[in-house]
């Protein structure tokens, strides 16, 4: 039987609380690998439209890079690698020389990321904890759509790892849960979702995601939660 949100999601869906019982289809290790590959590629389109990283690069990443204009950025939970590639392109167009390392513990994500390499990007199968254990450091650590994905204990470890890995700043960006975010995505996602998990997983992700106040309550000392538009929340830590 199809779940309510896979058929024709209509409000009222209860968005007053996070629904952490929902699991994304792409997290199923037995999901259709062709649909998964299409999903990783299509998330590049979705992220370009909704994630607001072009602005976050200018407001939060660029100012935290070394004054030399050269730097190393880490994309934790890089998925198909589109944010890492975009950061390298934006850095070059703004006169910076930035190497971006994308890591993800899921080998299927790294296989997808490796199919679209760009000079200045490197992809590795690793978790944030692996990099801490290896003693790695980066100027700026970023992530996209990872916070909502994790359980409470995993998220605490992820936040602590990311702060240890960053010399200057951590910027985690995610969806900000709201009725308008859900409604907009339900209306627009069919345009880009054919043959992928983009629609179902996106709607589930919105239901799992945080409001600014919820995220603020979850963050340890030294972190701030900020609203970014449209429909985004940032967790930022200056290290
Ligand atoms: C919802 S996906 C987001 C993928 C990509 N950033 C995007 O926006 O399309 C979350 C990713 O975080 C990864 N992840 C989970 N825990 C992690 C950790 N501790 N370190 C690095 N990546 C992690 C998962 O394997 C998964 O690929």
Short mmCIF file of C-alpha atoms and ligand atoms in Angstrom, two decimals:
data_model
loop_
_atom_site.label_atom_id
_atom_site.label_comp_id
_atom_site.label_asym_id
_atom_site.label_seq_id
_atom_site.Cartn_x
_atom_site.Cartn_y
_atom_site.Cartn_z
CA UNK A 1 0.00 0.00 0.00
CA UNK A 2 1.34 3.44 -0.87
CA UNK A 3 1.97 5.84 1.97
CA UNK A 4 -0.13 8.96 2.16
CA UNK A 5 2.79 11.22 1.16
CA UNK A 6 3.80 9.10 -1.85
CA UNK A 7 0.45 9.42 -3.56
CA UNK A 8 -0.90 12.93 -3.60
CA UNK A 9 0.36 14.75 -0.54
CA UNK A 10 -2.20 17.31 0.57
CA UNK A 11 -2.40 19.36 3.68
CA UNK A 12 -3.35 18.80 6.41
CA UNK A 13 -0.11 16.97 7.07
CA UNK A 14 0.88 17.58 10.67
CA UNK A 15 3.87 19.89 10.43
CA UNK A 16 3.61 21.14 14.01
CA UNK A 17 6.24 18.64 15.18
CA UNK A 18 9.20 16.88 13.52
CA UNK A 19 8.24 13.44 12.21
CA UNK A 20 11.39 11.48 12.98
CA UNK A 21 9.70 8.13 12.25
CA UNK A 22 9.91 8.74 8.50
CA UNK A 23 12.76 7.05 6.62
CA UNK A 24 13.97 8.15 3.20
CA UNK A 25 13.68 5.67 0.33
CA UNK A 26 17.31 6.25 -0.65
CA UNK A 27 18.46 5.03 2.77
CA UNK A 28 17.22 1.53 1.94
CA UNK A 29 20.36 -0.44 1.04
CA UNK A 30 18.20 -2.57 -1.28
CA UNK A 31 16.60 0.33 -3.18
CA UNK A 32 16.68 0.29 -7.00
CA UNK A 33 20.28 1.35 -7.88
CA UNK A 34 19.22 3.00 -11.16
CA UNK A 35 16.58 5.10 -9.42
CA UNK A 36 19.15 5.93 -6.73
CA UNK A 37 21.70 7.05 -9.33
CA UNK A 38 19.09 9.24 -11.04
CA UNK A 39 18.16 10.62 -7.60
CA UNK A 40 21.76 11.65 -6.82
CA UNK A 41 21.99 13.41 -10.21
CA UNK A 42 18.58 15.07 -9.88
CA UNK A 43 19.40 16.36 -6.38
CA UNK A 44 21.92 18.60 -8.11
CA UNK A 45 18.97 20.34 -9.78
CA UNK A 46 16.85 20.42 -6.61
CA UNK A 47 19.73 21.71 -4.46
CA UNK A 48 20.51 24.44 -7.00
CA UNK A 49 16.88 25.57 -6.81
CA UNK A 50 16.16 25.32 -3.08
CA UNK A 51 19.31 25.11 -0.97
CA UNK A 52 20.40 28.76 -1.00
CA UNK A 53 24.10 27.84 -0.99
CA UNK A 54 25.08 30.52 -3.52
CA UNK A 55 24.13 33.08 -0.87
CA UNK A 56 25.58 31.05 2.03
CA UNK A 57 28.89 30.79 0.13
CA UNK A 58 29.12 34.61 0.00
CA UNK A 59 27.79 35.36 3.50
CA UNK A 60 29.19 32.48 5.55
CA UNK A 61 31.92 30.50 3.75
CA UNK A 62 33.95 33.08 1.78
CA UNK A 63 34.49 35.41 4.79
CA UNK A 64 35.83 32.48 6.86
CA UNK A 65 38.52 31.47 4.33
CA UNK A 66 42.17 32.44 4.92
CA UNK A 67 43.13 35.95 3.73
CA UNK A 68 45.52 34.36 1.22
CA UNK A 69 42.44 33.38 -0.82
CA UNK A 70 43.52 29.73 -0.75
CA UNK A 71 41.69 27.23 1.38
CA UNK A 72 40.35 23.76 2.04
CA UNK A 73 36.64 23.15 2.52
CA UNK A 74 35.04 19.92 3.68
CA UNK A 75 31.53 18.89 2.55
CA UNK A 76 30.32 16.35 5.11
CA UNK A 77 27.68 13.92 3.79
CA UNK A 78 28.34 15.07 0.22
CA UNK A 79 25.83 12.71 -1.44
CA UNK A 80 26.27 13.02 -5.23
CA UNK A 81 28.84 15.82 -4.80
CA UNK A 82 26.93 18.73 -6.37
CA UNK A 83 27.60 21.17 -3.50
CA UNK A 84 31.34 20.40 -3.57
CA UNK A 85 31.45 21.08 -7.31
CA UNK A 86 29.40 24.28 -6.96
CA UNK A 87 31.68 25.60 -4.20
CA UNK A 88 34.77 25.10 -6.38
CA UNK A 89 33.08 26.94 -9.27
CA UNK A 90 31.86 29.85 -7.10
CA UNK A 91 35.26 30.14 -5.40
CA UNK A 92 36.99 30.40 -8.79
CA UNK A 93 34.53 33.01 -10.04
CA UNK A 94 35.05 35.07 -6.84
CA UNK A 95 38.88 34.88 -7.15
CA UNK A 96 39.50 32.15 -4.55
CA UNK A 97 41.54 29.00 -4.98
CA UNK A 98 39.63 26.42 -2.97
CA UNK A 99 39.97 22.66 -2.74
CA UNK A 100 36.76 20.92 -1.65
CA UNK A 101 36.83 17.44 -0.16
CA UNK A 102 33.46 15.65 -0.15
CA UNK A 103 33.02 12.68 2.16
CA UNK A 104 30.13 10.34 2.75
CA UNK A 105 30.08 6.98 4.54
CA UNK A 106 27.66 5.64 1.90
CA UNK A 107 29.69 4.05 -0.94
CA UNK A 108 26.77 4.55 -3.33
CA UNK A 109 27.00 8.31 -2.80
CA UNK A 110 30.75 8.36 -3.45
CA UNK A 111 30.30 6.25 -6.60
CA UNK A 112 27.77 8.82 -7.86
CA UNK A 113 29.99 11.79 -6.87
CA UNK A 114 33.01 10.26 -8.60
CA UNK A 115 31.13 10.08 -11.90
CA UNK A 116 31.17 13.89 -12.18
CA UNK A 117 34.62 14.93 -11.05
CA UNK A 118 35.76 18.52 -11.35
CA UNK A 119 39.36 19.72 -10.79
CA UNK A 120 39.59 20.95 -7.20
CA UNK A 121 37.18 18.35 -5.84
CA UNK A 122 38.03 15.03 -4.19
CA UNK A 123 35.52 12.47 -2.93
CA UNK A 124 36.17 9.89 -0.22
CA UNK A 125 34.10 7.25 1.50
CA UNK A 126 34.39 8.35 5.14
CA UNK A 127 32.33 9.66 8.03
CA UNK A 128 33.00 12.78 10.07
CA UNK A 129 34.29 10.49 12.84
CA UNK A 130 36.78 8.83 10.48
CA UNK A 131 38.24 12.24 9.58
CA UNK A 132 38.55 13.23 13.26
CA UNK A 133 40.33 9.93 13.95
CA UNK A 134 42.71 10.68 11.05
CA UNK A 135 43.51 14.13 12.52
CA UNK A 136 42.24 15.98 9.42
CA UNK A 137 41.58 19.77 9.52
CA UNK A 138 39.86 22.08 7.04
CA UNK A 139 39.37 25.84 6.96
CA UNK A 140 35.59 25.60 6.64
CA UNK A 141 33.31 22.59 7.12
CA UNK A 142 29.88 22.55 5.49
CA UNK A 143 26.98 20.16 5.04
CA UNK A 144 23.68 20.18 3.21
CA UNK A 145 20.58 18.27 4.33
CA UNK A 146 22.45 16.14 6.87
CA UNK A 147 21.13 17.48 10.20
CA UNK A 148 17.49 16.42 9.62
CA UNK A 149 18.70 13.04 8.44
CA UNK A 150 20.35 12.04 11.72
CA UNK A 151 18.99 10.70 15.01
CA UNK A 152 19.68 12.71 18.18
CA UNK A 153 22.85 10.86 19.20
CA UNK A 154 24.22 10.80 15.66
CA UNK A 155 23.58 14.54 15.33
CA UNK A 156 25.43 15.32 18.58
CA UNK A 157 28.43 13.36 17.34
CA UNK A 158 28.22 14.97 13.89
CA UNK A 159 28.16 18.50 15.36
CA UNK A 160 31.09 17.75 17.68
CA UNK A 161 33.09 16.14 14.85
CA UNK A 162 32.45 19.05 12.49
CA UNK A 163 33.60 21.60 15.10
CA UNK A 164 36.81 19.60 15.66
CA UNK A 165 37.48 19.42 11.91
CA UNK A 166 37.11 23.17 11.23
CA UNK A 167 39.92 25.68 11.77
CA UNK A 168 37.60 28.65 11.23
CA UNK A 169 33.88 27.92 10.79
CA UNK A 170 31.21 25.25 10.38
CA UNK A 171 28.07 25.92 8.32
CA UNK A 172 25.39 23.22 8.25
CA UNK A 173 22.44 24.13 6.01
CA UNK A 174 19.10 22.39 6.04
CA UNK A 175 15.42 22.77 5.25
CA UNK A 176 13.34 24.93 7.61
CA UNK A 177 10.08 23.05 8.24
CA UNK A 178 6.90 24.99 7.51
CA UNK A 179 3.57 24.56 5.79
CA UNK A 180 4.66 26.81 2.94
CA UNK A 181 7.90 24.83 2.42
CA UNK A 182 5.89 21.60 2.28
CA UNK A 183 3.21 23.03 0.02
CA UNK A 184 5.73 24.58 -2.40
CA UNK A 185 7.73 21.36 -2.66
CA UNK A 186 4.59 19.22 -3.09
CA UNK A 187 3.53 21.46 -6.00
CA UNK A 188 6.91 21.89 -7.72
CA UNK A 189 8.72 18.59 -7.16
CA UNK A 190 6.75 16.57 -9.77
CA UNK A 191 8.49 18.72 -12.41
CA UNK A 192 11.88 17.21 -11.55
CA UNK A 193 11.06 13.92 -9.83
CA UNK A 194 10.32 11.44 -12.65
CA UNK A 195 12.09 8.12 -12.14
CA UNK A 196 13.68 9.20 -8.84
CA UNK A 197 13.10 9.31 -5.07
CA UNK A 198 13.27 13.11 -5.16
CA UNK A 199 9.59 13.77 -4.43
CA UNK A 200 8.95 11.25 -1.66
CA UNK A 201 12.31 11.75 0.05
CA UNK A 202 12.05 15.53 -0.22
CA UNK A 203 8.62 15.59 1.41
CA UNK A 204 9.75 13.21 4.14
CA UNK A 205 12.84 15.36 4.68
CA UNK A 206 10.71 18.47 5.16
CA UNK A 207 8.67 16.62 7.78
CA UNK A 208 11.86 15.54 9.58
CA UNK A 209 13.45 18.98 9.42
CA UNK A 210 13.76 21.68 12.11
CA UNK A 211 12.30 25.09 12.73
CA UNK A 212 14.84 27.69 13.83
CA UNK A 213 13.71 27.47 17.47
CA UNK A 214 13.85 23.66 17.49
CA UNK A 215 17.35 23.66 16.05
CA UNK A 216 18.49 26.37 18.48
CA UNK A 217 17.38 24.17 21.40
CA UNK A 218 19.31 21.19 20.00
CA UNK A 219 22.60 22.97 19.35
CA UNK A 220 25.40 22.85 21.92
CA UNK A 221 27.01 26.00 23.36
CA UNK A 222 28.97 27.99 20.81
CA UNK A 223 26.56 27.31 17.94
CA UNK A 224 23.90 29.61 16.51
CA UNK A 225 20.79 28.77 14.48
CA UNK A 226 19.83 31.27 11.79
CA UNK A 227 16.93 31.48 9.37
CA UNK A 228 17.92 31.79 5.74
CA UNK A 229 15.52 32.25 2.91
CA UNK A 230 13.68 30.68 1.37
CA UNK A 231 12.79 27.85 3.76
CA UNK A 232 16.33 27.32 5.08
CA UNK A 233 17.98 27.10 8.48
CA UNK A 234 21.73 27.33 9.17
CA UNK A 235 23.67 25.96 12.14
CA UNK A 236 26.89 27.97 12.40
CA UNK A 237 29.88 27.59 14.72
CA UNK A 238 33.01 29.75 14.72
CA UNK A 239 35.80 27.51 16.00
C1 LIG B 1 20.08 13.46 2.96
S1 LIG B 1 21.70 13.02 2.48
C2 LIG B 1 22.29 14.59 1.84
C3 LIG B 1 23.24 14.40 0.68
C4 LIG B 1 23.74 15.70 0.03
N1 LIG B 1 24.46 16.51 0.99
C5 LIG B 1 22.63 16.46 -0.61
O1 LIG B 1 22.31 17.55 -0.13
O2 LIG B 1 22.09 16.01 -1.64
C6 LIG B 1 22.58 12.89 4.03
C7 LIG B 1 23.94 12.23 3.86
O3 LIG B 1 24.68 12.34 5.08
C8 LIG B 1 25.53 11.21 5.16
N2 LIG B 1 26.02 11.08 6.56
C9 LIG B 1 25.36 10.60 7.63
N3 LIG B 1 26.15 10.64 8.74
C10 LIG B 1 27.34 11.17 8.35
C11 LIG B 1 28.57 11.45 9.04
N4 LIG B 1 28.73 11.22 10.35
N5 LIG B 1 29.60 11.98 8.32
C12 LIG B 1 29.45 12.25 7.00
N6 LIG B 1 28.30 11.99 6.31
C13 LIG B 1 27.26 11.46 6.97
C14 LIG B 1 24.63 10.06 4.69
O4 LIG B 1 25.36 8.94 4.26
C15 LIG B 1 23.86 10.74 3.55
O5 LIG B 1 24.44 10.50 2.28
#
